[in-house]
Coordinates of N, CA and C in Angstrom, one line a residue:
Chain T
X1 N 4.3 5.6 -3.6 CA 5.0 6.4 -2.6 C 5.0 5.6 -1.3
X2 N 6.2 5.2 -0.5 CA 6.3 4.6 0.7 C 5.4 5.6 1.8
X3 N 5.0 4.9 2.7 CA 4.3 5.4 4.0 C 5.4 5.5 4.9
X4 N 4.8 5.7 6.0 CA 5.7 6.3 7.6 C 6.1 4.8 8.0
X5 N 7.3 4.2 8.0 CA 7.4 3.2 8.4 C 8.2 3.5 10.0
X6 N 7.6 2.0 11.1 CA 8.1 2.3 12.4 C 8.4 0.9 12.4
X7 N 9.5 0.6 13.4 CA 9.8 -0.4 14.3 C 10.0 -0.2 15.4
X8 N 10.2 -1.5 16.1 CA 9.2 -2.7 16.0 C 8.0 -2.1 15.9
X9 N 6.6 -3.5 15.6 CA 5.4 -3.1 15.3 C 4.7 -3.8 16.9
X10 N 5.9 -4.4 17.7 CA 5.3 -4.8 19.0 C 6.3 -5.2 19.8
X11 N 6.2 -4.8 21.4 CA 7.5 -4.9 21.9 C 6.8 -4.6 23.7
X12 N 7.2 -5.6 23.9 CA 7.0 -6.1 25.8 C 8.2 -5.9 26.2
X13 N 7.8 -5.2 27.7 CA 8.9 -4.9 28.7 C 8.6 -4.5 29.9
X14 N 9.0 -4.9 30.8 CA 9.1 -4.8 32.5 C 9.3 -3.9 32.6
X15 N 8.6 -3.4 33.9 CA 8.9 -1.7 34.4 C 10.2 -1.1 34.4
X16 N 10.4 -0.2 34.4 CA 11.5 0.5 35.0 C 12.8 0.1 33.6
X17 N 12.6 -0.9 33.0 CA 13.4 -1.4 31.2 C 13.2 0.1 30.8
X18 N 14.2 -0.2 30.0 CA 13.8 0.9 28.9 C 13.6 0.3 27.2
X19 N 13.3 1.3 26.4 CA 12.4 1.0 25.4 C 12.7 1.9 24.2
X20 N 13.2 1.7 22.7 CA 12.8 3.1 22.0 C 12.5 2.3 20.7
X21 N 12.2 3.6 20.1 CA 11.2 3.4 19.0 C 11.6 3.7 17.7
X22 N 11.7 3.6 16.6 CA 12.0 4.2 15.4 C 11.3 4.8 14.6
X23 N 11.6 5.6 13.5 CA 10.6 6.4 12.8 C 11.1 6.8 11.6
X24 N 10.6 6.6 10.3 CA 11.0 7.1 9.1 C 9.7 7.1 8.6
X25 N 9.6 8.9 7.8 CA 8.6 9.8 7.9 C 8.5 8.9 6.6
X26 N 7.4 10.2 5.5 CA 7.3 10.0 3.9 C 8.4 11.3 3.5
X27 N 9.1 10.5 2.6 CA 10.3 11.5 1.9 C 9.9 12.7 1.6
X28 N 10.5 14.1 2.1 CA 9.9 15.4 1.5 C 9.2 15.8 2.8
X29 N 8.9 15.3 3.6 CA 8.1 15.6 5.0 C 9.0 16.0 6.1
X30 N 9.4 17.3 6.0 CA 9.9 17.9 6.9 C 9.9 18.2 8.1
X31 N 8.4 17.8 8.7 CA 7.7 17.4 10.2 C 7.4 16.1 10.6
X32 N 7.7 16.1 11.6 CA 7.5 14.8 12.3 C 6.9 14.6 13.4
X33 N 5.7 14.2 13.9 CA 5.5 14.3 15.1 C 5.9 12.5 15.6
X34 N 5.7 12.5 17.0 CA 5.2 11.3 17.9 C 4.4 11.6 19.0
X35 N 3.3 10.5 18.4 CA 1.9 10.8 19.4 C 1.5 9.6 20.2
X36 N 1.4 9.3 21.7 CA 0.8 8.1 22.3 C -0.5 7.9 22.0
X37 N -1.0 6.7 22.0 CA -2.3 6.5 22.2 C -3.0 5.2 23.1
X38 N -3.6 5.5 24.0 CA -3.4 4.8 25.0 C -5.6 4.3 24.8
X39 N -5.5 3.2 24.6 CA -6.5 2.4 24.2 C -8.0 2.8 24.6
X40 N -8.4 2.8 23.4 CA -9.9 3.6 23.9 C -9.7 5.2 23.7
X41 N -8.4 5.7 23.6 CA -8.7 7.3 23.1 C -8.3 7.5 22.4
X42 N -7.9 8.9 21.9 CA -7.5 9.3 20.7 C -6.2 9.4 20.9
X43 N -5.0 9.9 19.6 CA -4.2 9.9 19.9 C -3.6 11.5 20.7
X44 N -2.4 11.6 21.3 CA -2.7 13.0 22.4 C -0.5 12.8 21.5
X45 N -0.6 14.5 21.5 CA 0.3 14.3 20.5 C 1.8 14.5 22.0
X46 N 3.3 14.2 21.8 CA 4.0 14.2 22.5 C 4.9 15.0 21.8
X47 N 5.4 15.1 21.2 CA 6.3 15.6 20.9 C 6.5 16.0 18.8
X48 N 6.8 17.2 18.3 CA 6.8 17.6 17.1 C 8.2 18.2 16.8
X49 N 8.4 17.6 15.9 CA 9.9 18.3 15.0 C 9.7 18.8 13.7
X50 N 10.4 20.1 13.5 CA 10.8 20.5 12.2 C 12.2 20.1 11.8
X51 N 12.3 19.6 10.1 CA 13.4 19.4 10.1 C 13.8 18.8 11.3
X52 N 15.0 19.1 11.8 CA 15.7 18.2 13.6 C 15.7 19.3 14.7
X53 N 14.7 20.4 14.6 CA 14.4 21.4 15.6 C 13.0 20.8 15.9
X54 N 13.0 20.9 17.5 CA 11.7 20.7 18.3 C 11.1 22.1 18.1
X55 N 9.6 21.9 17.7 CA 9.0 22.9 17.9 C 7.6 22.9 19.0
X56 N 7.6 21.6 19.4 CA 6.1 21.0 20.7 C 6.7 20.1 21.4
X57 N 7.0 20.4 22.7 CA 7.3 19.2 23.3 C 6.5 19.4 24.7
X58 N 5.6 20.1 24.8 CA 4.7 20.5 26.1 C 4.4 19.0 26.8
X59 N 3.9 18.3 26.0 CA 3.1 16.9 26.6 C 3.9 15.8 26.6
X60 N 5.2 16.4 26.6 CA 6.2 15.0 26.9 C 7.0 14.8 28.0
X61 N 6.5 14.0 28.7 CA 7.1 13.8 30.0 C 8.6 13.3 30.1
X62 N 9.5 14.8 30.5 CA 10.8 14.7 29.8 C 11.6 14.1 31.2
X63 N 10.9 13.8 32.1 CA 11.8 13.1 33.1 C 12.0 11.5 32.4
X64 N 11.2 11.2 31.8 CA 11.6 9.5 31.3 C 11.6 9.3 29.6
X65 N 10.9 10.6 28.9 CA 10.8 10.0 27.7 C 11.7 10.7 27.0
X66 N 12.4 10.4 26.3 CA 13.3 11.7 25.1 C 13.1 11.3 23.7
X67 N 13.3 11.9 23.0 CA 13.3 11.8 21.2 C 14.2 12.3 20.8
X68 N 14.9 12.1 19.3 CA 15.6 12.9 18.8 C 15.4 12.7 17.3
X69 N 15.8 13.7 16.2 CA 16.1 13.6 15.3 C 17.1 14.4 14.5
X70 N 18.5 13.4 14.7 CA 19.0 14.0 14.3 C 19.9 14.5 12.7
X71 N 19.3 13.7 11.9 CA 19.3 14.6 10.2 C 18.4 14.9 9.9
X72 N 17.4 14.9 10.4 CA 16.5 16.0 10.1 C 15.6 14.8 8.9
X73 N 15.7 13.4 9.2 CA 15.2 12.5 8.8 C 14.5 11.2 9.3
X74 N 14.9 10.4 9.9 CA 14.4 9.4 10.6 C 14.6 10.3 12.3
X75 N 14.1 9.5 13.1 CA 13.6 9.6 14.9 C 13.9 8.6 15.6
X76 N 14.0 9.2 16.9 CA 13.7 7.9 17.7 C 13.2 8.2 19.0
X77 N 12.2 7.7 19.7 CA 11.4 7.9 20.6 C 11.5 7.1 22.0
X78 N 12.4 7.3 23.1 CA 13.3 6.7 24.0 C 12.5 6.8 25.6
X79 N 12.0 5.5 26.2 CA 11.4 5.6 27.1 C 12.4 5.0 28.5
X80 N 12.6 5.4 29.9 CA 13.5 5.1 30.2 C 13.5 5.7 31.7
X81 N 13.3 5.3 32.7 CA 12.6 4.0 32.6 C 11.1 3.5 32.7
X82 N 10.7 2.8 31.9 CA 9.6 2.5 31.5 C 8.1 2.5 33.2
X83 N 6.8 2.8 32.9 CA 6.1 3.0 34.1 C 4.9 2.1 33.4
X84 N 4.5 1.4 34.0 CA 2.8 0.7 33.7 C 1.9 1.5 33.0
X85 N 1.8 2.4 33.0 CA 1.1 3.5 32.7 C 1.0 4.1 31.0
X86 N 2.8 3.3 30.4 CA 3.0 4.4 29.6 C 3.1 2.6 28.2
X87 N 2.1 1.4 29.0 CA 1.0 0.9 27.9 C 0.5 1.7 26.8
X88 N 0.7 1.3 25.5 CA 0.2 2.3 25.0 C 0.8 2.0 23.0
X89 N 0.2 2.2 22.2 CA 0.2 2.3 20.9 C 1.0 3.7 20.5
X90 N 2.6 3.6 20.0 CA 3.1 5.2 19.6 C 3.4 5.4 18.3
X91 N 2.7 6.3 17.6 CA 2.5 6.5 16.6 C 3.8 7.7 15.9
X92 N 3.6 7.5 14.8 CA 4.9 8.5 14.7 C 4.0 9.1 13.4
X93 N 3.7 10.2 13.2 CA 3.3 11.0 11.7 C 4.4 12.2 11.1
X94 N 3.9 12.2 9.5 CA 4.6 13.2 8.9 C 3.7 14.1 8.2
X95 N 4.4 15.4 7.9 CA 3.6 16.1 6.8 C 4.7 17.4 6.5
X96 N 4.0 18.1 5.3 CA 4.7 18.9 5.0 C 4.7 19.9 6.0
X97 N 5.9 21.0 5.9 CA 6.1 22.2 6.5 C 4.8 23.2 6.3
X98 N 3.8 23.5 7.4 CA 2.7 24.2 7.1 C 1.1 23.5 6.6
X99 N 1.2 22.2 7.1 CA 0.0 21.5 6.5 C 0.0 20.5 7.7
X100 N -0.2 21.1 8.5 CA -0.4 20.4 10.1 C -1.9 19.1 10.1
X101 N -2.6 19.4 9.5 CA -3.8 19.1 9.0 C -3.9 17.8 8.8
X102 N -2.9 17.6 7.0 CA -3.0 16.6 6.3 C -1.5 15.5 7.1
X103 N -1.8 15.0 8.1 CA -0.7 14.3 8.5 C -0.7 13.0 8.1
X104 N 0.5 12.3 7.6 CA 0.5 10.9 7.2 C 0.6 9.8 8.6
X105 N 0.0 8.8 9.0 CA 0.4 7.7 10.3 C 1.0 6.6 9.8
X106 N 2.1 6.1 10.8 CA 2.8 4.9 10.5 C 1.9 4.4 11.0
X107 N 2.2 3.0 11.3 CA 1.6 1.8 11.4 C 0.9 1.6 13.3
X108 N 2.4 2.2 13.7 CA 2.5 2.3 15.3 C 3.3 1.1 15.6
X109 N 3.5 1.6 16.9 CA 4.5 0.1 17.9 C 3.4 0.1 19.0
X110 N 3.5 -1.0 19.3 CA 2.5 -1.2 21.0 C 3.0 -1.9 21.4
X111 N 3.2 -1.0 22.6 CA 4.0 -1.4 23.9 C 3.0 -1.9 25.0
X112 N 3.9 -2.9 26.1 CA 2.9 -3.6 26.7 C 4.0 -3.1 27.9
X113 N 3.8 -2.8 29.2 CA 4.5 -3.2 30.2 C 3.9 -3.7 31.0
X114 N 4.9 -4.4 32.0 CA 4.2 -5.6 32.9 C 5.6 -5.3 34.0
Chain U
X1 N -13.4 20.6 31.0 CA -14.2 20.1 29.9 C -12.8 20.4 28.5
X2 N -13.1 18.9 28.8 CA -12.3 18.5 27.1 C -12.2 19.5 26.2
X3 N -11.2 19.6 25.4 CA -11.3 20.7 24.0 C -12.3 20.1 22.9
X4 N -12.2 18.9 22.6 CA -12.6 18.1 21.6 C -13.5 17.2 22.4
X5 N -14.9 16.7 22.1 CA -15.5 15.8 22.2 C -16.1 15.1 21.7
X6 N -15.8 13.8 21.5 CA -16.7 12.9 21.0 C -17.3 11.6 21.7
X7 N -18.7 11.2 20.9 CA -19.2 9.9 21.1 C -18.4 8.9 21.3
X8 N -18.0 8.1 22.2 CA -17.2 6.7 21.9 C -18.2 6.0 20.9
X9 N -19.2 5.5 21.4 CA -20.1 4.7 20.9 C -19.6 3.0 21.4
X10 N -20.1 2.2 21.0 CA -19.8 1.5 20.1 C -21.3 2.3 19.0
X11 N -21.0 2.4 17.8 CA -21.8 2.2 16.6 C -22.5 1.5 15.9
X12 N -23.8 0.8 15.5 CA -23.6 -0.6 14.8 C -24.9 -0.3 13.8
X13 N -24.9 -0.3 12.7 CA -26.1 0.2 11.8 C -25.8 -1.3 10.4
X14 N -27.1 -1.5 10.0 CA -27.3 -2.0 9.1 C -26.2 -1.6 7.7
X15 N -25.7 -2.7 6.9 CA -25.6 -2.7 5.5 C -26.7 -1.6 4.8
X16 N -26.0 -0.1 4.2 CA -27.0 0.6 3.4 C -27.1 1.9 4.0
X17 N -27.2 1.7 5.6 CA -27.6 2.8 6.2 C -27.1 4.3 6.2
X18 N -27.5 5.4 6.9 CA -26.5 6.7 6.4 C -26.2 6.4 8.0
X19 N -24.8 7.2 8.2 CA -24.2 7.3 9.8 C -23.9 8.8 9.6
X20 N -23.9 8.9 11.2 CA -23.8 10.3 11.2 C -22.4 10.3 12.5
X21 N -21.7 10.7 12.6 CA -20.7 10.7 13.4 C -20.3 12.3 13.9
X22 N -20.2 12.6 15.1 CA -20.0 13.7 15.5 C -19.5 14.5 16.6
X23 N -18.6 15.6 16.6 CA -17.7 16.4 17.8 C -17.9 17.5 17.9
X24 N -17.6 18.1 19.3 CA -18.1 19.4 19.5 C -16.5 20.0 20.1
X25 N -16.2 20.9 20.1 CA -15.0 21.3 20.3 C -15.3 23.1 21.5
X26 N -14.3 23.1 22.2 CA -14.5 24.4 22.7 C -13.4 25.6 22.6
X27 N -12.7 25.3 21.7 CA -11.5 26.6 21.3 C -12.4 27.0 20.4
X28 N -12.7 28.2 19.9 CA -12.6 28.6 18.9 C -11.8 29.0 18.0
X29 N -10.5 29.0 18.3 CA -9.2 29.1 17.8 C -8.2 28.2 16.4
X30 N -9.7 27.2 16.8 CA -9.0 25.8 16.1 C -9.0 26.8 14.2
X31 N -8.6 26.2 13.5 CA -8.6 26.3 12.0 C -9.0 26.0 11.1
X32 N -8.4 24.2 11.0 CA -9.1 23.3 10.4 C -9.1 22.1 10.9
X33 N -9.8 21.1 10.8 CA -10.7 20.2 10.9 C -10.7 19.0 10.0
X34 N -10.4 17.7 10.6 CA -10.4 16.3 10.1 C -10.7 15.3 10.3
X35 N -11.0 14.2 9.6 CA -11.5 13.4 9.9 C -10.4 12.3 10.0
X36 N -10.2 11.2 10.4 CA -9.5 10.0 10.3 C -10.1 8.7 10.4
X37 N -9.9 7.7 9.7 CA -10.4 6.4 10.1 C -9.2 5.6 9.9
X38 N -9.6 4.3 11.6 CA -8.5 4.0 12.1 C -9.3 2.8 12.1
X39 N -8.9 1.6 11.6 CA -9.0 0.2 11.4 C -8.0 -0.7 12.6
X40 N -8.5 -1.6 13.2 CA -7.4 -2.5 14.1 C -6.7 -2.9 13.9
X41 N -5.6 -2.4 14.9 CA -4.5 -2.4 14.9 C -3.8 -1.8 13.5
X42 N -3.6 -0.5 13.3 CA -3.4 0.3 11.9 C -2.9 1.7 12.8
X43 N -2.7 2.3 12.1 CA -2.4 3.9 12.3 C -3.9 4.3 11.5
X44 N -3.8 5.6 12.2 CA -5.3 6.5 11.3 C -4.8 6.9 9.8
X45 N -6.1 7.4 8.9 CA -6.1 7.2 7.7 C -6.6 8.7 7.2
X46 N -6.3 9.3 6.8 CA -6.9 10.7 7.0 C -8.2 10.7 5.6
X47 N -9.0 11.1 6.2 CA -10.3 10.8 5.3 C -10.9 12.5 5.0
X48 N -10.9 13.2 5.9 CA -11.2 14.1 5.0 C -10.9 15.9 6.1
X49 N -10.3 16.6 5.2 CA -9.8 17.9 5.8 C -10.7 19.1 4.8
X50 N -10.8 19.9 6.4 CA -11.3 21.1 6.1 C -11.2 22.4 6.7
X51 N -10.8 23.4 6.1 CA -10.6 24.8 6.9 C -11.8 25.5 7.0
X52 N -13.0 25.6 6.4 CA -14.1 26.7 6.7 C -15.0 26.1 7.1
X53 N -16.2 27.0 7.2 CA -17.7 26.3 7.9 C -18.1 25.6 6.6
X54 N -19.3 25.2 6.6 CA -19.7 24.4 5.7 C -19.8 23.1 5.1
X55 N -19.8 22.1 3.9 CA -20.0 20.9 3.7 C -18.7 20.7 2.7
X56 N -18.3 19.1 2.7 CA -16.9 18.8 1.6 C -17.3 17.9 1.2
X57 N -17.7 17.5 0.5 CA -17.9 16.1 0.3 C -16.9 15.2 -0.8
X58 N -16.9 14.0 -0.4 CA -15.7 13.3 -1.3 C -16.2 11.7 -1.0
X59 N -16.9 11.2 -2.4 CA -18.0 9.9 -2.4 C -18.9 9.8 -1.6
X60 N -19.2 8.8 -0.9 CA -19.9 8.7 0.1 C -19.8 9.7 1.3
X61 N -18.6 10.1 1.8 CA -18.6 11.0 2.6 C -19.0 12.2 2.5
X62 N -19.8 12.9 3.5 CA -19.4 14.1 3.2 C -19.3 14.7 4.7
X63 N -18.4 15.8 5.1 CA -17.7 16.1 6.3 C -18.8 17.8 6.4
X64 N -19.1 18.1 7.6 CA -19.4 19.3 8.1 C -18.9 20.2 9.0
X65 N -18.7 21.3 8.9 CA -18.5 21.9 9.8 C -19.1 23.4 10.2
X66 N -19.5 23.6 11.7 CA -20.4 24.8 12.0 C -19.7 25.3 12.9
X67 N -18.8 26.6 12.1 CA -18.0 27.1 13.3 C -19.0 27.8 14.7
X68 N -19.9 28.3 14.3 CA -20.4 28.9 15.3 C -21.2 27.8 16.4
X69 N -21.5 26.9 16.0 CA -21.7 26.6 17.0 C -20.7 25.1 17.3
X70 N -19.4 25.2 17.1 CA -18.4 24.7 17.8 C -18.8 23.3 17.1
X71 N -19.4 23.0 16.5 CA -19.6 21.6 15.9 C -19.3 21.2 14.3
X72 N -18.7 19.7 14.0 CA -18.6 19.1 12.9 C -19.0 17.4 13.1
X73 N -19.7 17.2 11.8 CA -20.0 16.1 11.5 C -19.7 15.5 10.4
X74 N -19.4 14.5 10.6 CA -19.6 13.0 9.4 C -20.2 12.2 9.1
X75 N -20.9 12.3 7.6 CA -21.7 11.4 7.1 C -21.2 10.5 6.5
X76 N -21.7 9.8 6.4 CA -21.1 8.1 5.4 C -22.5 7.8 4.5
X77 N -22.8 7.9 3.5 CA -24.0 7.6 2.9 C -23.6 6.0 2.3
X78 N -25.0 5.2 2.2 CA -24.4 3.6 1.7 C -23.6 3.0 2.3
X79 N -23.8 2.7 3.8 CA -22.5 2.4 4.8 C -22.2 0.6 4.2
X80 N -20.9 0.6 4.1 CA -20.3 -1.2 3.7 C -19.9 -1.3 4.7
X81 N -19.7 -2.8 4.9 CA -18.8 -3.8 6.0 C -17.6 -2.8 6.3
X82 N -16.3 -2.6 5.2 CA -15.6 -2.2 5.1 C -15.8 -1.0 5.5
X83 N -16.4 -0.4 5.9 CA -16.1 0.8 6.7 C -16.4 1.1 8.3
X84 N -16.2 -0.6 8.8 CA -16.0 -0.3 9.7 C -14.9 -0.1 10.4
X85 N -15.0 0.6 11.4 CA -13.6 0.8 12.0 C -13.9 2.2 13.2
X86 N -12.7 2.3 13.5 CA -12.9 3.7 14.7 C -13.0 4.9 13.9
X87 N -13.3 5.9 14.4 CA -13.4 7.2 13.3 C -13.3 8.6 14.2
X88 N -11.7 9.2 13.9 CA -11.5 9.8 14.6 C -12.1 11.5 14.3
X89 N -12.4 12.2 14.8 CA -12.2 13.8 14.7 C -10.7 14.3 15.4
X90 N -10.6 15.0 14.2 CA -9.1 16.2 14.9 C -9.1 17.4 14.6
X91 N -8.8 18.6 15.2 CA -8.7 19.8 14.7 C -7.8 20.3 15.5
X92 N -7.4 21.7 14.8 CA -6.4 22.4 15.6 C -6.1 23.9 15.1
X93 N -5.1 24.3 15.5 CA -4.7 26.0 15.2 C -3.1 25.7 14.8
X94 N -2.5 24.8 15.5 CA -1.1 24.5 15.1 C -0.9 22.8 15.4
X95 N -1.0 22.6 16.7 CA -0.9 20.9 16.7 C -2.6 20.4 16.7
X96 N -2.4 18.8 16.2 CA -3.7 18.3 16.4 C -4.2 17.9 17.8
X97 N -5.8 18.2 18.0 CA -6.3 17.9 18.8 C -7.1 16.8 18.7
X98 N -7.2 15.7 18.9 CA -7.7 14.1 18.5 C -8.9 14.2 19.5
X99 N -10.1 13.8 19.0 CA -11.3 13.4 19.9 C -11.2 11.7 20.0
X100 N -12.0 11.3 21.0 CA -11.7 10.2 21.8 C -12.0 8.7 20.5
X101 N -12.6 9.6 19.1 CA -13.0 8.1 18.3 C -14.6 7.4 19.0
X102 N -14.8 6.9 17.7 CA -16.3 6.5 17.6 C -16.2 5.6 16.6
X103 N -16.2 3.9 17.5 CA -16.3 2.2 17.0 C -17.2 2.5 15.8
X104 N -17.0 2.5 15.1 CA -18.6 2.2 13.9 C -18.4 0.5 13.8
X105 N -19.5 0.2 13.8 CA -19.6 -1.1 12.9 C -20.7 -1.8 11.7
X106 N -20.7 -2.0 10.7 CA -21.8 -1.7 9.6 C -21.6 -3.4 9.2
X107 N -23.0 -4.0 9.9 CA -23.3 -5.1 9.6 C -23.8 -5.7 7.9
X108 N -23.6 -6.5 7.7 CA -24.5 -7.2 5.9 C -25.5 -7.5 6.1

């Protein structure tokens, strides 16, 4: 069974650039999150989809960052414009509808800004 | 004060040894409970889930949890090279709550 695949797996950019991300879950996984993780902690989640309905997006700082998914299959995680700050490893997971728990991790992308 | 807490560490124990890894959490709200191990540069690896109080065990591991007093721990019995890596706690009620990870590293 394929895993959560993301691109890029690494990707530098100057402030104020912008930046997005890709995401294709495990087939059958109806949920999707994207979670930052910013070096030395854990990951802090950003944003969760059902199907292509948002159901969490409290912790996403929606003046710069947006997501979408829209078949309710792959994602994309859109930073814009980019801040020093938002350094950082973004992960994208899946799991089934109701199994919050057992979530599957891509690989991640890590972003560098300068 | 954090929901989730853990040891950063760094960790470092002999080839053989038992490790004990561990988080204290302050919702009581949370549900279930997991473990993850995250290797460099990797995404995490989900090593072991659990909904009640009590012990799970699965090989060497086995995972705890004491709802009443807001704590779970992980054991590793026979620690190898190969298991080193960061090792996360998460719990939650609906989304995951991630503790900060704890470096293990298990020397030969």
């Amino acid at each position: 069974e394929a895993g959560v695949a993301q691109s890029p797996r690494y990707k530098i950019i100057e402030k104020r650039q912008s930046v997005a991300f890709w995401c294709n879950p495990i087939s059958g996984h109806a949920t999707l999150y994207w979670y930052q993780q910013i070096l030395g902690q854990g990951p802090k989640l950003l944003i969760q989809f059902q199907n292509n309905g948002v159901v969490d997006d409290s912790q996403l700082p929606k003046d710069r960052f947006s997501a979408e998914r829209l078949k309710g299959v792959d994602s994309t995680l859109k930073i814009q414009p980019a801040k020093l700050e938002d350094s950082a490893v973004y992960l994208c997971a899946s799991s089934f509808p109701g199994q919050p728990g057992e979530q599957y991790f891509g690989p991640g992308t890590r972003l560098t800004v300068t | 004060q954090k929901e989730v807490e853990q040891d950063p560490g760094p960790l470092s124990v002999p080839e053989g040894a038992i490790v004990s890894l561990n988080c204290t959490y302050s919702n009581s709200a949370f549900q279930y409970f997991m473990w993850y191990r995250q290797y460099s540069r990797k995404g995490p690896e989900l090593l072991m889930y659990t909904y009640s109080s009590g012990n799970k065990e699965d090989g060497r591991f086995t995972a705890q949890v004491d709802k009443s007093s807001k704590y779970i721990s992980l054991f590793i019995r026979d620690s190898q090279p190969s298991d080193s890596a960061t090792y996360l706690c998460a719990m939650g009620g609906g989304k995951l709550i991630f503790g900060q990870g704890t470096e293990l590293s298990v020397k030969p």
